[in-house]
Amino acid sequence: MSASQSTRRPGAPVAARHRTVAGPAGRLHAVEQGDGSLVLLVHGFPESWYSWRHQLPALAGAGYRAVALDVRGYGRSSRPADPAAYRMRELVADNLALVRALGEETAVVVGHDWGSNIAAASALLHPEVFRAVGLLSVPYAPPGGPRPGEVFAGMGGPEEFYVSYFQRPGRAEAEIEPDVRGWLAGFFAALSADTMPGADAPDPHFVSRADGGTLRERFPRGVRPAWLSEADLDVYAGEFERTGLTGALNRYRNMDRDWAELAGLAGRPLEQPALFVGGTRDASTTWMAEAIDAFPRTLPALAGAHLLEGCGHWVQQERPAEVNGLLTGWLDALPEV
């Protein structure tokens, strides 16, 4: 047991600090705050460690060592050129390397969006290290089933699902990178409860197959979610203007590789203590309603599945106080290590 994993001592946390450690692909950047048992926070698309800015001080104040990383391809972490470097096993290896570099033996891992999938895979592949798993927005679905590329290609009829749109190298980059800030503002607004299009508007998750449409065409215009300040948007835009979007988008380009590489774990439940938090207005919780219904089988040690009424996709940013309360309550109930 490391020194930081001794008895929790809630109190005034130390200031957050940036640190960079060696990872399998080169460099892993993370932001750390607090002392105590390690809680690793894994963001989704198109975000960064900054997505956890409300959770870092809350978890630190509750007596935990909270660490939010830039996932491979994002921010100050390395961005390998090979698209295959972004497959799930590689991202899990990054999480494992970060835990070791921090001098820890175990961690609780919490993820949002793609980070939820990465957190779940980390717990599935290394249960000896990742002792509990928190999933935000995207519910756990065990490996297996039909090939993802075929499933997504068949969605939408005359329209193309955004996952398929993202999978073709260079295509989404051509849409996004001429105006990164504007695209991010629209994407965040399209999936936020207070700014998302109404039920009678075209679904922003699809593009027209017939006329070479773009996602941007369906984003809300001239609105900004309440949770996203101009300064927050500056942070996100500044990172992607510097790095480009290819590293982030390469996650989508490995879904069929992951399906093949994880085939031996088909149907495998996560046995560790688990928590799920989603929003009732998040498409992820409706598209994957069957995965939520299957939690008694797929997450047998689930402590709670919470759907926040009227919340969109960006749960820990839209509703930070509620998410912080759920996270700290769950963490406090875990056995101390």
mmCIF file of C-alpha atoms in Angstrom:
data_model
loop_
_atom_site.group_PDB
_atom_site.id
_atom_site.type_symbol
_atom_site.label_atom_id
_atom_site.label_comp_id
_atom_site.label_asym_id
_atom_site.label_seq_id
_atom_site.Cartn_x
_atom_site.Cartn_y
_atom_site.Cartn_z
ATOM 1 C CA MET A 1 0.000 0.000 0.000
ATOM 2 C CA SER A 2 1.424 3.399 -0.979
ATOM 3 C CA ALA A 3 1.494 6.340 1.366
ATOM 4 C CA SER A 4 -1.240 8.117 -0.560
ATOM 5 C CA GLN A 5 -3.555 5.139 -0.129
ATOM 6 C CA SER A 6 -3.624 5.317 3.648
ATOM 7 C CA THR A 7 -6.664 6.442 5.651
ATOM 8 C CA ARG A 8 -8.599 9.215 3.962
ATOM 9 C CA ARG A 9 -8.170 12.614 5.576
ATOM 10 C CA PRO A 10 -10.690 15.089 4.125
ATOM 11 C CA GLY A 11 -9.617 18.684 4.386
ATOM 12 C CA ALA A 12 -8.422 21.680 2.444
ATOM 13 C CA PRO A 13 -6.796 20.292 -0.718
ATOM 14 C CA VAL A 14 -3.498 21.437 -2.110
ATOM 15 C CA ALA A 15 -3.569 23.312 -5.394
ATOM 16 C CA ALA A 16 -3.783 21.373 -8.638
ATOM 17 C CA ARG A 17 -0.514 20.758 -10.426
ATOM 18 C CA HIS A 18 0.378 19.676 -13.929
ATOM 19 C CA ARG A 19 2.747 16.800 -14.445
ATOM 20 C CA THR A 20 4.080 14.789 -17.354
ATOM 21 C CA VAL A 21 5.186 11.161 -17.109
ATOM 22 C CA ALA A 22 6.535 8.608 -19.564
ATOM 23 C CA GLY A 23 3.914 6.462 -21.254
ATOM 24 C CA PRO A 24 3.991 3.658 -23.816
ATOM 25 C CA ALA A 25 3.626 6.139 -26.697
ATOM 26 C CA GLY A 26 5.897 8.803 -25.233
ATOM 27 C CA ARG A 27 4.354 11.441 -22.987
ATOM 28 C CA LEU A 28 1.290 11.427 -20.713
ATOM 29 C CA HIS A 29 0.089 14.731 -19.314
ATOM 30 C CA ALA A 30 -2.147 14.864 -16.261
ATOM 31 C CA VAL A 31 -3.426 17.331 -13.681
ATOM 32 C CA GLU A 32 -3.382 16.202 -10.069
ATOM 33 C CA GLN A 33 -5.012 17.527 -6.924
ATOM 34 C CA GLY A 34 -5.271 16.166 -3.393
ATOM 35 C CA ASP A 35 -3.941 13.242 -1.369
ATOM 36 C CA GLY A 36 -5.437 9.870 -0.565
ATOM 37 C CA SER A 37 -6.612 6.919 -2.631
ATOM 38 C CA LEU A 38 -6.059 7.481 -6.341
ATOM 39 C CA VAL A 39 -9.040 8.360 -8.560
ATOM 40 C CA LEU A 40 -8.127 8.460 -12.257
ATOM 41 C CA LEU A 41 -10.413 10.625 -14.420
ATOM 42 C CA VAL A 42 -10.620 9.884 -18.158
ATOM 43 C CA HIS A 43 -12.279 12.354 -20.547
ATOM 44 C CA GLY A 44 -14.087 11.805 -23.837
ATOM 45 C CA PHE A 45 -14.421 13.487 -27.241
ATOM 46 C CA PRO A 46 -13.759 16.345 -27.951
ATOM 47 C CA GLU A 47 -12.446 17.281 -24.529
ATOM 48 C CA SER A 48 -9.338 17.177 -22.319
ATOM 49 C CA TRP A 49 -8.326 16.934 -18.666
ATOM 50 C CA TYR A 50 -10.145 20.272 -18.319
ATOM 51 C CA SER A 51 -13.492 18.475 -18.499
ATOM 52 C CA TRP A 52 -12.865 17.427 -14.884
ATOM 53 C CA ARG A 53 -12.118 20.944 -13.575
ATOM 54 C CA HIS A 54 -15.123 20.784 -11.221
ATOM 55 C CA GLN A 55 -14.336 17.280 -9.961
ATOM 56 C CA LEU A 56 -10.630 17.724 -9.169
ATOM 57 C CA PRO A 57 -11.111 20.117 -6.218
ATOM 58 C CA ALA A 58 -14.248 18.338 -5.012
ATOM 59 C CA LEU A 59 -12.557 14.930 -4.875
ATOM 60 C CA ALA A 60 -9.415 16.416 -3.379
ATOM 61 C CA GLY A 61 -11.473 18.157 -0.717
ATOM 62 C CA ALA A 62 -13.135 14.831 0.092
ATOM 63 C CA GLY A 63 -9.746 13.251 0.763
ATOM 64 C CA TYR A 64 -8.828 11.678 -2.573
ATOM 65 C CA ARG A 65 -5.907 11.983 -4.943
ATOM 66 C CA ALA A 66 -7.722 13.040 -8.114
ATOM 67 C CA VAL A 67 -5.783 12.828 -11.391
ATOM 68 C CA ALA A 68 -7.267 13.876 -14.750
ATOM 69 C CA LEU A 69 -5.196 12.943 -17.782
ATOM 70 C CA ASP A 70 -5.075 14.076 -21.371
ATOM 71 C CA VAL A 71 -5.920 10.896 -23.261
ATOM 72 C CA ARG A 72 -3.424 9.895 -25.957
ATOM 73 C CA GLY A 73 -3.933 12.192 -28.943
ATOM 74 C CA TYR A 74 -5.187 15.109 -26.849
ATOM 75 C CA GLY A 75 -3.664 18.147 -25.200
ATOM 76 C CA ARG A 76 -0.107 17.757 -23.966
ATOM 77 C CA SER A 77 -0.020 13.962 -24.241
ATOM 78 C CA SER A 78 1.758 12.352 -27.181
ATOM 79 C CA ARG A 79 -0.004 11.980 -30.548
ATOM 80 C CA PRO A 80 1.347 8.943 -32.436
ATOM 81 C CA ALA A 81 1.004 9.109 -36.216
ATOM 82 C CA ASP A 82 -0.208 5.524 -36.664
ATOM 83 C CA PRO A 83 -4.026 5.331 -36.368
ATOM 84 C CA ALA A 84 -3.705 1.831 -34.874
ATOM 85 C CA ALA A 85 -1.908 3.382 -31.893
ATOM 86 C CA TYR A 86 -5.315 4.555 -30.647
ATOM 87 C CA ARG A 87 -6.929 1.158 -30.226
ATOM 88 C CA MET A 88 -8.409 0.342 -26.839
ATOM 89 C CA ARG A 89 -5.610 -1.874 -25.534
ATOM 90 C CA GLU A 90 -3.127 0.960 -26.122
ATOM 91 C CA LEU A 91 -5.247 3.461 -24.200
ATOM 92 C CA VAL A 92 -5.642 0.990 -21.339
ATOM 93 C CA ALA A 93 -1.852 0.609 -21.319
ATOM 94 C CA ASP A 94 -1.601 4.384 -20.882
ATOM 95 C CA ASN A 95 -3.876 4.272 -17.834
ATOM 96 C CA LEU A 96 -1.850 1.434 -16.356
ATOM 97 C CA ALA A 97 1.429 3.283 -16.986
ATOM 98 C CA LEU A 98 0.072 6.436 -15.362
ATOM 99 C CA VAL A 99 -0.966 4.580 -12.207
ATOM 100 C CA ARG A 100 2.519 3.051 -11.960
ATOM 101 C CA ALA A 101 4.239 6.379 -12.665
ATOM 102 C CA LEU A 102 2.248 7.942 -9.836
ATOM 103 C CA GLY A 103 3.692 5.343 -7.482
ATOM 104 C CA GLU A 104 0.378 3.605 -6.912
ATOM 105 C CA GLU A 105 -0.671 -0.046 -6.983
ATOM 106 C CA THR A 106 -4.412 0.432 -7.496
ATOM 107 C CA ALA A 107 -6.850 3.123 -8.575
ATOM 108 C CA VAL A 108 -10.520 3.844 -9.008
ATOM 109 C CA VAL A 109 -11.092 4.787 -12.641
ATOM 110 C CA VAL A 110 -13.892 7.135 -13.737
ATOM 111 C CA GLY A 111 -14.632 7.990 -17.356
ATOM 112 C CA HIS A 112 -17.005 10.090 -19.426
ATOM 113 C CA ASP A 113 -18.079 9.476 -23.043
ATOM 114 C CA TRP A 114 -15.178 7.605 -24.746
ATOM 115 C CA GLY A 115 -13.495 7.815 -21.360
ATOM 116 C CA SER A 116 -16.291 5.627 -19.994
ATOM 117 C CA ASN A 117 -15.389 2.928 -22.520
ATOM 118 C CA ILE A 118 -11.682 3.330 -21.712
ATOM 119 C CA ALA A 119 -12.391 3.129 -17.985
ATOM 120 C CA ALA A 120 -14.505 -0.004 -18.444
ATOM 121 C CA ALA A 121 -11.858 -1.670 -20.601
ATOM 122 C CA SER A 122 -9.190 -0.777 -18.045
ATOM 123 C CA ALA A 123 -11.217 -2.460 -15.304
ATOM 124 C CA LEU A 124 -11.968 -5.446 -17.537
ATOM 125 C CA LEU A 125 -8.367 -6.041 -18.610
ATOM 126 C CA HIS A 126 -6.666 -5.172 -15.302
ATOM 127 C CA PRO A 127 -8.992 -5.861 -12.362
ATOM 128 C CA GLU A 128 -5.951 -6.232 -10.115
ATOM 129 C CA VAL A 129 -5.190 -2.518 -10.617
ATOM 130 C CA PHE A 130 -8.535 -0.841 -11.274
ATOM 131 C CA ARG A 131 -10.500 -1.753 -8.198
ATOM 132 C CA ALA A 132 -13.701 0.176 -8.988
ATOM 133 C CA VAL A 133 -15.130 1.887 -12.052
ATOM 134 C CA GLY A 134 -17.360 4.923 -12.529
ATOM 135 C CA LEU A 135 -19.089 5.411 -15.885
ATOM 136 C CA LEU A 136 -20.574 8.728 -17.004
ATOM 137 C CA SER A 137 -22.974 9.113 -19.959
ATOM 138 C CA VAL A 138 -22.011 5.916 -21.804
ATOM 139 C CA PRO A 139 -23.170 2.697 -20.074
ATOM 140 C CA TYR A 140 -21.105 -0.461 -19.993
ATOM 141 C CA ALA A 141 -21.712 -2.956 -22.775
ATOM 142 C CA PRO A 142 -19.488 -6.063 -22.747
ATOM 143 C CA PRO A 143 -17.321 -6.821 -25.774
ATOM 144 C CA GLY A 144 -18.905 -8.895 -28.494
ATOM 145 C CA GLY A 145 -21.931 -8.641 -30.727
ATOM 146 C CA PRO A 146 -21.944 -7.547 -34.371
ATOM 147 C CA ARG A 147 -18.995 -5.746 -35.934
ATOM 148 C CA PRO A 148 -19.392 -2.030 -35.024
ATOM 149 C CA GLY A 149 -18.547 -0.705 -38.464
ATOM 150 C CA GLU A 150 -21.374 -2.714 -39.988
ATOM 151 C CA VAL A 151 -23.835 -1.613 -37.323
ATOM 152 C CA PHE A 152 -23.097 2.093 -37.731
ATOM 153 C CA ALA A 153 -23.039 1.889 -41.523
ATOM 154 C CA GLY A 154 -26.575 0.534 -41.428
ATOM 155 C CA MET A 155 -27.971 3.362 -39.304
ATOM 156 C CA GLY A 156 -29.802 6.372 -40.624
ATOM 157 C CA GLY A 157 -31.082 5.228 -44.004
ATOM 158 C CA PRO A 158 -30.464 8.202 -46.335
ATOM 159 C CA GLU A 159 -28.369 9.829 -43.609
ATOM 160 C CA GLU A 160 -24.996 8.836 -42.198
ATOM 161 C CA PHE A 161 -24.378 8.338 -38.485
ATOM 162 C CA TYR A 162 -21.662 10.551 -37.015
ATOM 163 C CA VAL A 163 -19.509 7.566 -35.956
ATOM 164 C CA SER A 164 -19.242 6.389 -39.553
ATOM 165 C CA TYR A 165 -18.591 9.979 -40.624
ATOM 166 C CA PHE A 166 -15.704 10.234 -38.151
ATOM 167 C CA GLN A 167 -14.175 6.926 -39.206
ATOM 168 C CA ARG A 168 -12.940 8.076 -42.613
ATOM 169 C CA PRO A 169 -9.480 9.702 -42.165
ATOM 170 C CA GLY A 170 -9.371 13.383 -43.008
ATOM 171 C CA ARG A 171 -13.077 13.834 -43.619
ATOM 172 C CA ALA A 172 -14.145 15.272 -40.273
ATOM 173 C CA GLU A 173 -10.858 17.163 -39.958
ATOM 174 C CA ALA A 174 -11.697 19.038 -43.159
ATOM 175 C CA GLU A 175 -14.966 20.177 -41.601
ATOM 176 C CA ILE A 176 -13.624 21.055 -38.158
ATOM 177 C CA GLU A 177 -10.156 22.499 -38.472
ATOM 178 C CA PRO A 178 -10.881 25.656 -40.517
ATOM 179 C CA ASP A 179 -12.915 26.916 -37.516
ATOM 180 C CA VAL A 180 -12.154 24.786 -34.491
ATOM 181 C CA ARG A 181 -13.680 27.162 -31.953
ATOM 182 C CA GLY A 182 -16.932 27.539 -33.857
ATOM 183 C CA TRP A 183 -17.251 23.803 -34.459
ATOM 184 C CA LEU A 184 -16.624 22.942 -30.810
ATOM 185 C CA ALA A 185 -19.150 25.551 -29.663
ATOM 186 C CA GLY A 186 -21.770 24.014 -31.949
ATOM 187 C CA PHE A 187 -20.964 20.428 -30.990
ATOM 188 C CA PHE A 188 -21.145 21.194 -27.267
ATOM 189 C CA ALA A 189 -24.431 23.071 -27.778
ATOM 190 C CA ALA A 190 -25.954 20.262 -29.852
ATOM 191 C CA LEU A 191 -25.582 17.787 -26.965
ATOM 192 C CA SER A 192 -26.306 20.110 -24.018
ATOM 193 C CA ALA A 193 -29.761 20.007 -22.482
ATOM 194 C CA ASP A 194 -30.316 23.765 -22.530
ATOM 195 C CA THR A 195 -29.278 24.324 -26.150
ATOM 196 C CA MET A 196 -29.853 21.049 -28.045
ATOM 197 C CA PRO A 197 -32.206 21.112 -31.049
ATOM 198 C CA GLY A 198 -35.873 20.371 -30.456
ATOM 199 C CA ALA A 199 -37.502 17.084 -31.294
ATOM 200 C CA ASP A 200 -38.762 18.501 -34.611
ATOM 201 C CA ALA A 201 -35.253 19.535 -35.769
ATOM 202 C CA PRO A 202 -32.900 17.325 -37.808
ATOM 203 C CA ASP A 203 -30.827 15.052 -35.571
ATOM 204 C CA PRO A 204 -27.313 16.557 -35.193
ATOM 205 C CA HIS A 205 -25.799 13.061 -34.945
ATOM 206 C CA PHE A 206 -26.387 12.462 -38.660
ATOM 207 C CA VAL A 207 -25.279 14.013 -41.941
ATOM 208 C CA SER A 208 -26.862 13.773 -45.386
ATOM 209 C CA ARG A 209 -25.408 11.060 -47.579
ATOM 210 C CA ALA A 210 -26.855 12.626 -50.718
ATOM 211 C CA ASP A 211 -25.180 16.034 -50.762
ATOM 212 C CA GLY A 212 -21.958 15.529 -48.793
ATOM 213 C CA GLY A 213 -23.418 17.211 -45.744
ATOM 214 C CA THR A 214 -21.577 18.081 -42.538
ATOM 215 C CA LEU A 215 -22.409 17.831 -38.868
ATOM 216 C CA ARG A 216 -21.952 21.592 -38.469
ATOM 217 C CA GLU A 217 -25.025 22.233 -40.628
ATOM 218 C CA ARG A 218 -27.230 20.810 -37.871
ATOM 219 C CA PHE A 219 -25.635 22.454 -34.859
ATOM 220 C CA PRO A 220 -27.529 25.196 -33.012
ATOM 221 C CA ARG A 221 -26.344 28.657 -34.031
ATOM 222 C CA GLY A 222 -25.737 31.660 -31.838
ATOM 223 C CA VAL A 223 -26.233 29.867 -28.513
ATOM 224 C CA ARG A 224 -23.790 28.707 -25.866
ATOM 225 C CA PRO A 225 -24.631 26.218 -23.091
ATOM 226 C CA ALA A 226 -24.865 27.703 -19.616
ATOM 227 C CA TRP A 227 -22.070 25.455 -18.345
ATOM 228 C CA LEU A 228 -19.633 26.613 -21.044
ATOM 229 C CA SER A 229 -18.138 30.051 -20.480
ATOM 230 C CA GLU A 230 -16.205 31.905 -23.162
ATOM 231 C CA ALA A 231 -13.062 31.184 -21.131
ATOM 232 C CA ASP A 232 -13.903 27.455 -21.033
ATOM 233 C CA LEU A 233 -14.402 27.420 -24.789
ATOM 234 C CA ASP A 234 -11.082 29.224 -25.198
ATOM 235 C CA VAL A 235 -9.338 26.398 -23.323
ATOM 236 C CA TYR A 236 -10.824 23.656 -25.486
ATOM 237 C CA ALA A 237 -10.336 25.542 -28.736
ATOM 238 C CA GLY A 238 -6.772 26.482 -27.863
ATOM 239 C CA GLU A 239 -5.805 22.863 -27.326
ATOM 240 C CA PHE A 240 -7.300 21.609 -30.591
ATOM 241 C CA GLU A 241 -6.048 24.559 -32.611
ATOM 242 C CA ARG A 242 -2.581 23.545 -31.462
ATOM 243 C CA THR A 243 -2.891 19.755 -31.839
ATOM 244 C CA GLY A 244 -5.464 19.293 -34.584
ATOM 245 C CA LEU A 245 -8.271 16.748 -34.347
ATOM 246 C CA THR A 246 -6.737 13.642 -35.914
ATOM 247 C CA GLY A 247 -5.452 12.118 -32.675
ATOM 248 C CA ALA A 248 -8.858 12.501 -31.047
ATOM 249 C CA LEU A 249 -10.751 11.185 -34.069
ATOM 250 C CA ASN A 250 -8.486 8.156 -34.366
ATOM 251 C CA ARG A 251 -10.360 6.606 -31.448
ATOM 252 C CA TYR A 252 -13.380 6.214 -33.739
ATOM 253 C CA ARG A 253 -11.156 4.638 -36.397
ATOM 254 C CA ASN A 254 -10.267 1.671 -34.196
ATOM 255 C CA MET A 255 -13.657 0.333 -33.229
ATOM 256 C CA ASP A 256 -13.455 -2.704 -35.514
ATOM 257 C CA ARG A 257 -9.888 -3.409 -34.346
ATOM 258 C CA ASP A 258 -11.111 -3.308 -30.749
ATOM 259 C CA TRP A 259 -13.986 -5.637 -31.611
ATOM 260 C CA ALA A 260 -11.515 -8.185 -32.982
ATOM 261 C CA GLU A 261 -8.872 -7.792 -30.258
ATOM 262 C CA LEU A 262 -11.359 -8.058 -27.380
ATOM 263 C CA ALA A 263 -13.386 -10.922 -28.874
ATOM 264 C CA GLY A 264 -12.053 -13.294 -26.235
ATOM 265 C CA LEU A 265 -13.817 -11.220 -23.559
ATOM 266 C CA ALA A 266 -17.231 -11.316 -25.243
ATOM 267 C CA GLY A 267 -20.045 -11.012 -22.727
ATOM 268 C CA ARG A 268 -17.681 -10.552 -19.763
ATOM 269 C CA PRO A 269 -19.201 -8.584 -16.859
ATOM 270 C CA LEU A 270 -17.306 -6.063 -14.763
ATOM 271 C CA GLU A 271 -17.081 -7.556 -11.291
ATOM 272 C CA GLN A 272 -15.685 -4.476 -9.507
ATOM 273 C CA PRO A 273 -17.840 -1.981 -7.596
ATOM 274 C CA ALA A 274 -19.394 0.332 -10.178
ATOM 275 C CA LEU A 275 -21.372 3.550 -10.551
ATOM 276 C CA PHE A 276 -23.275 4.909 -13.560
ATOM 277 C CA VAL A 277 -24.432 8.501 -14.044
ATOM 278 C CA GLY A 278 -26.183 9.724 -17.189
ATOM 279 C CA GLY A 279 -28.636 12.347 -18.335
ATOM 280 C CA THR A 280 -32.239 11.800 -19.376
ATOM 281 C CA ARG A 281 -31.651 14.057 -22.421
ATOM 282 C CA ASP A 282 -28.434 12.346 -23.475
ATOM 283 C CA ALA A 283 -28.825 10.276 -26.630
ATOM 284 C CA SER A 284 -26.313 7.775 -25.217
ATOM 285 C CA THR A 285 -28.778 6.716 -22.538
ATOM 286 C CA THR A 286 -31.573 6.175 -25.070
ATOM 287 C CA TRP A 287 -29.511 4.484 -27.793
ATOM 288 C CA MET A 288 -28.042 2.196 -25.132
ATOM 289 C CA ALA A 289 -31.132 1.687 -22.997
ATOM 290 C CA GLU A 290 -30.776 -2.086 -23.353
ATOM 291 C CA ALA A 291 -27.241 -1.867 -21.920
ATOM 292 C CA ILE A 292 -28.630 -0.039 -18.878
ATOM 293 C CA ASP A 293 -31.368 -2.650 -18.498
ATOM 294 C CA ALA A 294 -28.655 -5.347 -18.535
ATOM 295 C CA PHE A 295 -26.701 -3.833 -15.619
ATOM 296 C CA PRO A 296 -27.815 -6.516 -13.123
ATOM 297 C CA ARG A 297 -25.912 -9.003 -15.291
ATOM 298 C CA THR A 298 -23.088 -6.876 -16.714
ATOM 299 C CA LEU A 299 -22.349 -4.824 -13.558
ATOM 300 C CA PRO A 300 -23.198 -7.194 -10.695
ATOM 301 C CA ALA A 301 -21.539 -4.941 -8.095
ATOM 302 C CA LEU A 302 -23.280 -1.757 -9.285
ATOM 303 C CA ALA A 303 -23.913 0.644 -6.407
ATOM 304 C CA GLY A 304 -26.309 2.833 -8.360
ATOM 305 C CA ALA A 305 -27.456 3.915 -11.807
ATOM 306 C CA HIS A 306 -28.478 7.567 -11.766
ATOM 307 C CA LEU A 307 -30.207 9.381 -14.633
ATOM 308 C CA LEU A 308 -30.172 13.118 -13.969
ATOM 309 C CA GLU A 309 -33.468 14.610 -15.071
ATOM 310 C CA GLY A 310 -33.145 17.191 -17.822
ATOM 311 C CA CYS A 311 -29.394 16.704 -18.215
ATOM 312 C CA GLY A 312 -27.607 16.316 -21.531
ATOM 313 C CA HIS A 313 -24.407 14.565 -22.518
ATOM 314 C CA TRP A 314 -21.801 16.632 -20.658
ATOM 315 C CA VAL A 315 -23.008 15.474 -17.238
ATOM 316 C CA GLN A 316 -20.037 16.399 -15.033
ATOM 317 C CA GLN A 317 -19.931 19.867 -16.574
ATOM 318 C CA GLU A 318 -23.676 20.473 -16.876
ATOM 319 C CA ARG A 319 -24.440 19.279 -13.343
ATOM 320 C CA PRO A 320 -21.155 19.338 -11.399
ATOM 321 C CA ALA A 321 -22.615 19.575 -7.895
ATOM 322 C CA GLU A 322 -24.855 16.542 -8.378
ATOM 323 C CA VAL A 323 -22.135 14.500 -10.047
ATOM 324 C CA ASN A 324 -19.615 15.437 -7.362
ATOM 325 C CA GLY A 325 -22.034 14.363 -4.664
ATOM 326 C CA LEU A 326 -22.699 11.029 -6.344
ATOM 327 C CA LEU A 327 -18.998 10.380 -6.932
ATOM 328 C CA THR A 328 -17.854 11.250 -3.427
ATOM 329 C CA GLY A 329 -20.706 9.327 -1.813
ATOM 330 C CA TRP A 330 -19.837 6.252 -3.859
ATOM 331 C CA LEU A 331 -16.106 6.583 -3.243
ATOM 332 C CA ASP A 332 -16.641 7.008 0.494
ATOM 333 C CA ALA A 333 -18.570 3.740 0.582
ATOM 334 C CA LEU A 334 -15.791 1.747 -1.102
ATOM 335 C CA PRO A 335 -13.510 -0.328 1.121
ATOM 336 C CA GLU A 336 -10.361 1.614 2.003
ATOM 337 C CA VAL A 337 -7.097 0.272 0.668
#
